Amino acid sequence: MKSSPLRFISPIILGLLFNTSFAQEAWTLTSCVEYAKTHNLDIQKAGNSVKTSEVQELQSKLAFMPTANINGGYYWNFGLTIDPISNTRQPGSRQTFSATAAGNWTLLSGGRNLFQLQQARMNRVAAIYQFEEVKNNVSLNIASAYLQIIVNLQLEEVSQGQLTTSMQSLERTKLLFDNGAISKDDYLQSLAQMRNDQGNVTSAMNAVRLTKLQLYQILQLETDFENFEIAMPSLDLESLSLSGYGSVALQSDAVSKQPSVRAAAANAESAKYGIRLAESGRYPTLFFLAQLNSNYVQGLPYFTDYYQLTTYTLVENPVTGSIDQVPQQITVPDVGSKIDYTLGNQLNDNWNQFIGLGFQIPLFNGGATHANVQRAKIQENNAALDLKQSELAVRQTIERAYIDATNSLALFQAASSSAEASNEALTNAQFNYDEGVISAFDLGLSKNQFLAAKSREIQSKFDYLFKVKVLEFYLFNQITL
């Protein structure tokens, strides 16, 4: 009876599709990518870089505002100390308190704050594009691992089909051997082929498991690996087309839209502002100052009443040479009116305020400003080179992706023709074996040739699919199955 090895593949494929359709938490490519965007550690770190740049931008905005600080202290003084009120030396111990509120507002600084803000904005833009680049790289890795699982599942299906055919052939061969219709050598060859096909199935199953583990680790899942399954997508290679993908205009537009190129462009702009920021150190700074302060001394006497007292000073008359008494009126406190001089009263009485304008003109600072400018210019040149390098790398990647996709299509077409021919040869060999024309060894050779050809077809098919999807990813910044 004529038996085709392919007739066993279809039920297996249907079974896999049925099982994945109803499996719990079967991961599609889209769900894998979306999960990675929120759980992948590299993506989370890149997201934190964006947050850091936003904080830096906010700080640059607040640099335009005035600064204000309050400082002070309560002190215990022992021995000979200076009275902060009378500014005289006083023996003994005392407790003092002082408080100062000071403000400073930069009015002119050579545009330093403005250039700092513009640079911070460009750094934030660069961080956003770098964040997108990290997500793109993770998405490509996920897509590659996802498609490799599908490839290995397809290879496992082929291996299972070959094993089923070998087991059926072995049953027939054993029956013939038991009845003396064939030699023991033919029977053993059929048995060896079945064992070989069992080994191929085991290898294929191991390959599926390893590629699943690779995707599982890329996703950094914490669930049980044994329950990790992917959903088999509906693939239509007929809809794939490379028409127009080799257009220079399309590729040039894709280069300019790549996150890595845009991040490099933002860094180049940031470096330009870095030069102007460094040059601002050559210009004078004008700032507004304001300060409020007061103090308190423990035990300082306070009198509510004062009276006038006349004192006399002895002065020699330069004309007559006599000693004259010169009267002088002074105000002295009434000792009977002494009260406690509280903290609140002293702070209120000792209140002092001042406002003013200050400036600073840079004359010489050891060449620091000049060195900063030169370093900024070198950094700007490096950033411009990084931009060119990034554009060149992306353009070369797109050109290589297009050539890879074109070559993969040719290889897939050749592998499909080879697999079709091998299938026909195996079908004919199976018929001849059933009729007793060829030996089990010859049938095994045909099976191995078919398995190798079918494996090449599956691998080349998904390699072509992946290469096209990578090219579309670079051209249109999206990847889907």
Coordinates of C-alpha atoms in Angstrom, one line a residue:
M1 CA 0.0 0.0 0.0
K2 CA 1.3 3.5 -0.9
S3 CA 2.0 5.6 2.2
S4 CA 3.0 9.3 2.1
P5 CA 5.0 10.6 5.0
L6 CA 3.4 14.0 4.7
R7 CA -0.1 12.7 5.6
F8 CA 1.0 12.3 9.2
I9 CA 2.1 15.9 9.5
S10 CA -1.2 17.6 9.0
P11 CA -2.9 15.9 12.0
I12 CA 0.0 16.9 14.2
I13 CA -0.1 20.5 13.1
L14 CA -3.8 20.6 13.7
G15 CA -3.3 19.1 17.1
L16 CA -0.7 21.7 18.0
L17 CA -2.9 24.5 16.8
F18 CA -5.8 23.1 18.7
N19 CA -3.8 22.7 21.9
T20 CA -2.3 26.2 21.7
S21 CA -5.6 27.8 21.0
F22 CA -7.0 26.5 24.3
A23 CA -3.8 26.6 26.3
Q24 CA -3.9 29.0 29.2
E25 CA -1.6 32.0 28.9
A26 CA -0.3 31.1 25.5
W27 CA 2.1 33.9 24.6
T28 CA 1.7 35.7 21.3
L29 CA 4.6 37.7 19.8
T30 CA 2.6 40.9 20.7
S31 CA 2.0 39.9 24.3
C32 CA 5.7 39.0 24.7
V33 CA 6.8 42.4 23.4
E34 CA 4.3 44.2 25.5
Y35 CA 5.3 42.3 28.6
A36 CA 9.0 43.0 28.0
K37 CA 8.3 46.7 27.7
T38 CA 7.1 46.8 31.3
H39 CA 9.2 44.1 32.9
N40 CA 12.5 43.8 31.1
L41 CA 15.3 45.1 33.3
D42 CA 17.2 46.8 30.5
I43 CA 14.1 48.7 29.5
Q44 CA 13.4 49.7 33.0
K45 CA 16.9 51.1 33.4
A46 CA 16.5 53.0 30.2
G47 CA 13.2 54.3 31.5
N48 CA 14.9 55.5 34.7
S49 CA 17.5 57.4 32.5
V50 CA 14.5 59.3 31.0
K51 CA 13.2 60.1 34.4
T52 CA 16.7 61.3 35.4
S53 CA 16.9 63.6 32.4
E54 CA 13.5 65.0 33.3
V55 CA 14.7 65.8 36.8
Q56 CA 17.7 67.5 35.3
E57 CA 15.5 69.6 33.0
L58 CA 13.3 70.6 35.9
Q59 CA 16.3 71.6 37.9
S60 CA 17.6 73.7 35.0
K61 CA 14.2 75.5 34.9
L62 CA 14.3 76.3 38.6
A63 CA 17.8 77.7 38.2
F64 CA 16.1 80.9 36.8
M65 CA 14.5 81.4 40.2
P66 CA 16.1 83.1 43.2
T67 CA 17.7 81.1 46.0
A68 CA 16.6 81.6 49.6
N69 CA 18.1 80.1 52.8
I70 CA 17.6 80.5 56.5
N71 CA 20.5 79.6 58.9
G72 CA 21.2 80.2 62.5
G73 CA 22.2 78.6 65.7
Y74 CA 22.0 78.6 69.5
Y75 CA 25.4 78.8 71.2
W76 CA 26.8 78.3 74.7
N77 CA 29.8 80.6 75.3
F78 CA 32.3 80.3 78.2
G79 CA 35.1 82.6 79.3
L80 CA 35.9 85.8 77.7
T81 CA 33.5 86.3 74.8
I82 CA 32.4 89.1 72.5
D83 CA 28.9 90.4 73.1
P84 CA 27.2 90.3 69.6
I85 CA 25.1 93.3 70.7
S86 CA 27.7 95.7 72.0
N87 CA 30.6 94.1 70.2
T88 CA 32.7 94.4 73.4
R89 CA 34.6 91.7 75.3
Q90 CA 32.6 90.4 78.2
P91 CA 33.8 87.9 80.9
G92 CA 31.7 84.9 82.1
S93 CA 29.4 82.4 80.3
R94 CA 26.5 83.3 78.2
Q95 CA 24.0 81.8 75.7
T96 CA 23.4 83.5 72.4
F97 CA 21.2 82.9 69.4
S98 CA 21.4 84.3 65.9
A99 CA 19.3 83.8 62.7
T100 CA 19.8 85.0 59.1
A101 CA 17.5 84.8 56.1
A102 CA 19.4 85.4 52.8
G103 CA 18.3 85.5 49.2
N104 CA 20.3 85.6 45.9
W105 CA 18.9 86.0 42.4
T106 CA 21.2 85.9 39.4
L107 CA 20.2 88.5 36.9
L108 CA 22.9 88.2 34.3
S109 CA 25.3 85.3 33.8
G110 CA 26.3 85.3 30.2
G111 CA 23.3 83.1 29.3
R112 CA 24.5 80.3 31.5
N113 CA 21.1 79.3 32.8
L114 CA 19.5 79.5 29.4
F115 CA 22.1 77.3 27.7
Q116 CA 22.0 74.9 30.6
L117 CA 18.2 74.5 30.2
Q118 CA 18.5 74.0 26.4
Q119 CA 21.2 71.4 26.9
A120 CA 19.1 69.6 29.5
R121 CA 16.1 69.5 27.1
M122 CA 18.2 68.0 24.4
N123 CA 19.6 65.4 26.9
R124 CA 16.0 64.5 27.7
V125 CA 15.2 64.1 24.0
A126 CA 18.3 61.9 23.6
A127 CA 17.3 59.8 26.6
I128 CA 13.8 59.2 25.2
Y129 CA 15.2 58.0 21.8
Q130 CA 17.7 55.8 23.6
F131 CA 14.8 54.3 25.6
E132 CA 13.1 53.6 22.3
E133 CA 16.2 52.0 20.9
V134 CA 16.5 49.6 23.9
K135 CA 12.9 48.6 23.4
N136 CA 13.5 48.0 19.7
N137 CA 16.6 45.8 20.5
V138 CA 14.6 43.8 23.0
S139 CA 11.7 43.4 20.6
L140 CA 14.1 42.1 17.9
N141 CA 15.6 39.6 20.3
I142 CA 12.1 38.4 21.3
A143 CA 11.0 38.1 17.7
S144 CA 14.1 36.1 16.8
A145 CA 13.6 33.7 19.7
Y146 CA 9.9 33.4 19.1
L147 CA 10.4 32.5 15.4
Q148 CA 13.1 30.0 16.3
I149 CA 10.6 28.2 18.6
I150 CA 8.2 28.0 15.6
V151 CA 11.0 26.6 13.4
N152 CA 11.8 23.9 15.9
L153 CA 8.1 23.1 16.4
Q154 CA 7.9 22.6 12.6
L155 CA 11.0 20.4 12.6
E156 CA 9.5 18.4 15.5
E157 CA 6.4 17.8 13.4
V158 CA 8.4 16.5 10.5
S159 CA 10.4 14.2 12.8
Q160 CA 7.2 12.9 14.4
G161 CA 5.8 12.2 11.0
Q162 CA 8.9 10.3 10.0
L163 CA 8.8 8.3 13.2
T164 CA 5.1 7.4 12.6
T165 CA 6.0 6.2 9.1
S166 CA 9.0 4.2 10.4
M167 CA 6.9 2.5 13.1
Q168 CA 4.3 1.4 10.5
S169 CA 7.0 0.1 8.2
L170 CA 8.6 -1.7 11.1
E171 CA 5.3 -3.4 11.9
R172 CA 4.9 -4.6 8.3
T173 CA 8.6 -5.7 8.2
K174 CA 8.3 -7.7 11.4
L175 CA 5.2 -9.5 10.0
L176 CA 7.1 -10.4 6.9
F177 CA 10.1 -11.5 8.9
D178 CA 8.0 -13.6 11.2
N179 CA 6.5 -15.3 8.1
G180 CA 10.0 -15.8 6.5
A181 CA 9.3 -13.5 3.6
I182 CA 12.4 -11.3 4.3
S183 CA 15.8 -11.7 5.8
K184 CA 16.7 -10.8 9.3
D185 CA 19.0 -8.1 7.9
D186 CA 16.1 -6.3 6.3
Y187 CA 14.2 -6.4 9.5
L188 CA 17.1 -5.1 11.5
Q189 CA 17.6 -2.2 9.0
S190 CA 14.0 -1.3 9.5
L191 CA 14.4 -1.4 13.3
A192 CA 17.5 0.7 13.1
Q193 CA 15.7 3.3 11.0
M194 CA 12.9 3.5 13.5
R195 CA 15.4 3.9 16.4
N196 CA 17.1 6.7 14.4
D197 CA 13.8 8.4 13.9
Q198 CA 13.1 8.2 17.6
G199 CA 16.4 9.9 18.2
N200 CA 15.5 12.7 15.7
V201 CA 12.2 13.3 17.5
T202 CA 14.1 13.5 20.9
S203 CA 16.6 16.0 19.4
A204 CA 13.8 18.0 17.9
M205 CA 11.9 18.1 21.3
N206 CA 15.1 19.2 23.1
A207 CA 15.6 22.0 20.5
V208 CA 12.0 23.2 21.1
R209 CA 12.6 23.2 24.9
L210 CA 15.9 25.0 24.6
T211 CA 14.5 27.8 22.4
K212 CA 11.5 28.1 24.7
L213 CA 13.9 28.6 27.6
Q214 CA 15.7 31.2 25.6
L215 CA 12.5 33.2 25.1
Y216 CA 11.5 32.6 28.7
Q217 CA 14.8 34.1 29.9
I218 CA 14.6 37.1 27.6
L219 CA 11.2 37.8 29.1
Q220 CA 12.6 37.3 32.6
L221 CA 9.5 35.5 33.7
E222 CA 9.0 34.3 37.2
T223 CA 6.3 31.8 36.4
D224 CA 6.8 28.0 36.1
F225 CA 8.7 27.3 32.9
E226 CA 6.9 24.0 32.3
N227 CA 3.7 25.9 31.7
F228 CA 5.3 28.4 29.3
E229 CA 3.7 28.0 25.8
I230 CA 3.6 30.2 22.8
A231 CA 0.6 30.7 20.5
M232 CA 1.2 29.4 16.9
P233 CA 0.6 32.4 14.6
S234 CA -1.1 32.2 11.3
L235 CA 1.7 32.8 8.8
D236 CA 1.1 33.8 5.2
L237 CA 4.4 33.9 3.2
E238 CA 2.5 34.7 0.0
S239 CA 1.7 38.2 1.4
L240 CA 5.4 38.9 1.9
S241 CA 6.9 41.1 -0.7
L242 CA 10.2 43.0 -1.1
S243 CA 8.8 45.2 -3.7
G244 CA 10.0 48.8 -3.2
Y245 CA 12.0 47.9 -0.1
G246 CA 15.3 48.6 -2.0
S247 CA 14.3 52.2 -2.7
V248 CA 17.0 54.6 -1.7
A249 CA 14.5 57.3 -0.7
L250 CA 12.7 54.8 1.6
Q251 CA 15.9 53.7 3.2
S252 CA 17.2 57.2 3.7
D253 CA 13.9 58.2 5.3
A254 CA 14.1 55.1 7.5
V255 CA 17.6 56.0 8.6
S256 CA 16.6 59.5 9.8
K257 CA 13.7 58.0 11.8
Q258 CA 15.7 55.4 13.7
P259 CA 15.8 56.1 17.4
S260 CA 19.6 55.5 17.5
V261 CA 20.1 58.2 14.9
R262 CA 17.7 60.6 16.5
A263 CA 19.4 60.1 19.9
A264 CA 22.8 60.8 18.3
A265 CA 21.3 64.0 16.7
A266 CA 20.0 65.1 20.0
N267 CA 23.4 64.5 21.7
A268 CA 25.0 66.5 18.9
E269 CA 22.7 69.5 19.6
S270 CA 23.3 69.1 23.3
A271 CA 27.0 69.3 22.7
K272 CA 26.6 72.6 20.8
Y273 CA 24.8 74.1 23.8
G274 CA 27.6 72.7 25.9
I275 CA 30.1 75.0 24.1
R276 CA 27.9 78.0 24.7
L277 CA 27.5 77.0 28.3
A278 CA 31.2 76.8 28.7
E279 CA 31.8 80.1 27.0
S280 CA 29.3 81.8 29.4
G281 CA 32.0 81.5 32.1
R282 CA 33.9 84.3 30.3
Y283 CA 31.2 86.9 31.0
P284 CA 30.4 88.9 34.2
T285 CA 27.7 87.8 36.6
L286 CA 25.3 90.3 38.1
F287 CA 23.1 89.2 41.0
F288 CA 20.6 90.7 43.5
L289 CA 21.2 90.2 47.2
A290 CA 18.9 90.5 50.2
Q291 CA 19.4 89.6 53.8
L292 CA 17.5 89.7 57.1
N293 CA 19.2 88.9 60.5
S294 CA 18.8 89.3 64.2
N295 CA 20.3 87.9 67.4
Y296 CA 19.8 87.3 71.1
V297 CA 22.1 87.4 74.2
Q298 CA 21.0 85.7 77.4
G299 CA 21.0 87.9 80.5
L300 CA 21.2 91.2 78.7
P301 CA 19.6 94.0 80.8
Y302 CA 16.6 95.9 79.5
F303 CA 15.3 99.1 81.0
T304 CA 11.9 100.8 80.4
D305 CA 12.8 104.2 81.9
Y306 CA 15.8 106.5 81.3
Y307 CA 16.8 109.9 82.7
Q308 CA 19.3 112.6 81.7
L309 CA 22.5 112.9 83.6
T310 CA 25.0 115.8 83.4
T311 CA 28.6 114.9 83.4
Y312 CA 31.6 117.2 83.3
T313 CA 34.8 116.7 81.4
L314 CA 38.0 118.5 82.4
V315 CA 39.6 120.2 79.4
E316 CA 42.6 122.5 79.3
N317 CA 42.0 125.9 77.8
P318 CA 44.6 126.4 75.1
V319 CA 44.5 130.2 75.5
T320 CA 44.7 130.8 79.3
G321 CA 46.1 127.4 80.2
S322 CA 43.4 127.0 82.9
I323 CA 41.4 123.8 83.4
D324 CA 37.7 124.2 82.4
Q325 CA 34.8 121.9 83.2
V326 CA 32.8 121.1 80.0
P327 CA 29.2 119.8 80.8
Q328 CA 27.7 116.9 78.8
Q329 CA 24.2 115.5 78.9
I330 CA 23.9 111.6 78.7
T331 CA 21.0 109.3 79.0
V332 CA 21.2 106.5 81.5
P333 CA 18.8 103.8 82.4
D334 CA 16.7 103.8 85.5
V335 CA 17.9 100.8 87.5
G336 CA 14.5 100.5 89.1
S337 CA 12.9 100.0 85.7
K338 CA 14.9 96.9 84.8
I339 CA 12.9 94.0 83.4
D340 CA 13.8 90.7 81.6
Y341 CA 14.9 91.1 78.0
T342 CA 13.1 88.2 76.4
L343 CA 14.1 86.4 73.2
G344 CA 11.2 87.8 71.2
N345 CA 12.0 91.4 72.3
Q346 CA 15.7 91.1 71.5
L347 CA 15.0 89.5 68.0
N348 CA 12.6 92.4 67.3
D349 CA 14.9 95.1 68.5
N350 CA 18.0 93.7 66.8
W351 CA 16.4 93.2 63.4
N352 CA 18.7 94.1 60.5
Q353 CA 18.0 94.1 56.8
F354 CA 19.9 95.0 53.6
I355 CA 19.5 94.7 49.9
G356 CA 22.0 95.2 47.1
L357 CA 23.5 94.3 43.8
G358 CA 26.6 92.3 43.4
F359 CA 28.8 91.4 40.5
Q360 CA 31.7 89.2 39.6
I361 CA 34.0 89.8 36.7
P362 CA 36.2 86.8 35.7
L363 CA 39.7 87.9 35.1
F364 CA 41.9 84.8 35.5
N365 CA 41.1 81.4 36.9
G366 CA 44.0 79.3 36.0
G367 CA 42.8 78.7 32.4
A368 CA 39.8 76.7 33.7
T369 CA 37.2 78.5 31.5
H370 CA 39.4 78.2 28.4
A371 CA 39.9 74.5 29.1
N372 CA 36.2 74.0 29.6
V373 CA 35.5 75.6 26.2
Q374 CA 38.1 73.4 24.4
R375 CA 36.7 70.3 26.0
A376 CA 33.2 71.2 25.0
K377 CA 34.3 71.8 21.4
I378 CA 36.0 68.4 21.4
Q379 CA 32.9 66.8 22.8
E380 CA 30.8 68.5 20.1
N381 CA 33.1 67.1 17.4
N382 CA 32.8 63.6 18.9
A383 CA 29.0 64.0 19.0
A384 CA 29.0 65.0 15.3
L385 CA 31.1 61.9 14.5
D386 CA 28.8 59.7 16.6
L387 CA 25.9 61.0 14.5
K388 CA 27.6 60.2 11.3
Q389 CA 28.7 56.8 12.6
S390 CA 25.1 56.0 13.7
E391 CA 23.6 57.0 10.4
L392 CA 26.2 54.9 8.6
A393 CA 25.7 51.9 10.8
V394 CA 21.9 52.1 10.4
R395 CA 22.2 52.6 6.6
Q396 CA 24.5 49.6 6.3
T397 CA 22.2 47.5 8.6
I398 CA 19.2 48.3 6.3
E399 CA 21.2 47.6 3.2
R400 CA 22.4 44.3 4.6
A401 CA 18.9 43.4 5.8
Y402 CA 17.6 44.0 2.3
I403 CA 20.3 41.8 0.7
D404 CA 19.7 39.1 3.4
A405 CA 16.0 39.1 2.8
T406 CA 16.6 38.8 -1.0
N407 CA 19.1 35.9 -0.5
S408 CA 16.8 34.2 2.0
L409 CA 13.9 34.3 -0.6
A410 CA 16.1 32.6 -3.2
L411 CA 17.3 30.0 -0.6
F412 CA 13.7 29.3 0.4
Q413 CA 12.6 28.8 -3.1
A414 CA 15.4 26.4 -3.8
A415 CA 14.8 24.5 -0.6
S416 CA 11.1 24.3 -1.3
S417 CA 11.8 22.7 -4.7
S418 CA 14.3 20.3 -3.1
A419 CA 11.8 19.3 -0.4
E420 CA 9.1 18.7 -3.0
A421 CA 11.4 16.5 -5.1
S422 CA 12.6 14.7 -2.0
N423 CA 9.0 14.1 -1.0
E424 CA 8.2 12.6 -4.4
A425 CA 11.3 10.4 -4.2
L426 CA 10.4 9.2 -0.7
T427 CA 6.8 8.4 -1.8
N428 CA 8.2 6.4 -4.7
A429 CA 10.7 4.7 -2.4
Q430 CA 8.0 3.8 0.1
F431 CA 5.9 2.2 -2.7
N432 CA 8.9 0.2 -4.0
Y433 CA 9.7 -0.9 -0.5
D434 CA 6.0 -2.0 0.1
E435 CA 6.3 -4.0 -3.2
G436 CA 9.6 -5.6 -2.1
V437 CA 11.6 -3.9 -4.8
I438 CA 14.1 -2.1 -2.5
S439 CA 15.5 -2.8 0.9
A440 CA 14.8 -1.1 4.2
F441 CA 18.3 0.4 4.0
D442 CA 17.4 2.1 0.7
L443 CA 14.1 3.3 2.2
G444 CA 16.0 4.8 5.1
L445 CA 18.3 6.7 2.8
S446 CA 15.3 8.2 1.1
K447 CA 13.8 9.1 4.5
N448 CA 17.0 10.8 5.7
Q449 CA 17.2 12.8 2.4
F450 CA 13.6 13.9 2.8
L451 CA 14.1 14.9 6.4
A452 CA 17.2 16.9 5.6
A453 CA 15.4 18.6 2.7
K454 CA 12.3 19.3 4.7
S455 CA 14.4 20.7 7.5
R456 CA 16.2 23.1 5.1
E457 CA 12.9 24.2 3.7
I458 CA 11.4 25.0 7.2
Q459 CA 14.6 26.7 8.3
S460 CA 14.9 28.8 5.1
K461 CA 11.2 29.6 5.2
F462 CA 11.3 31.1 8.7
D463 CA 14.7 32.6 8.0
Y464 CA 13.1 34.4 5.0
L465 CA 10.2 35.5 7.2
F466 CA 12.5 36.8 9.9
K467 CA 14.7 38.7 7.5
V468 CA 11.7 40.4 5.9
K469 CA 10.3 41.3 9.3
V470 CA 13.7 42.7 10.4
L471 CA 13.8 44.8 7.2
E472 CA 10.3 46.0 7.8
F473 CA 11.2 46.8 11.3
Y474 CA 14.0 49.1 10.2
L475 CA 12.0 50.6 7.4
F476 CA 8.7 51.1 9.3
N477 CA 9.7 50.7 13.0
Q478 CA 7.4 47.9 13.7
I479 CA 7.5 44.1 13.8
T480 CA 4.5 41.8 13.6
L481 CA 3.7 38.2 12.4

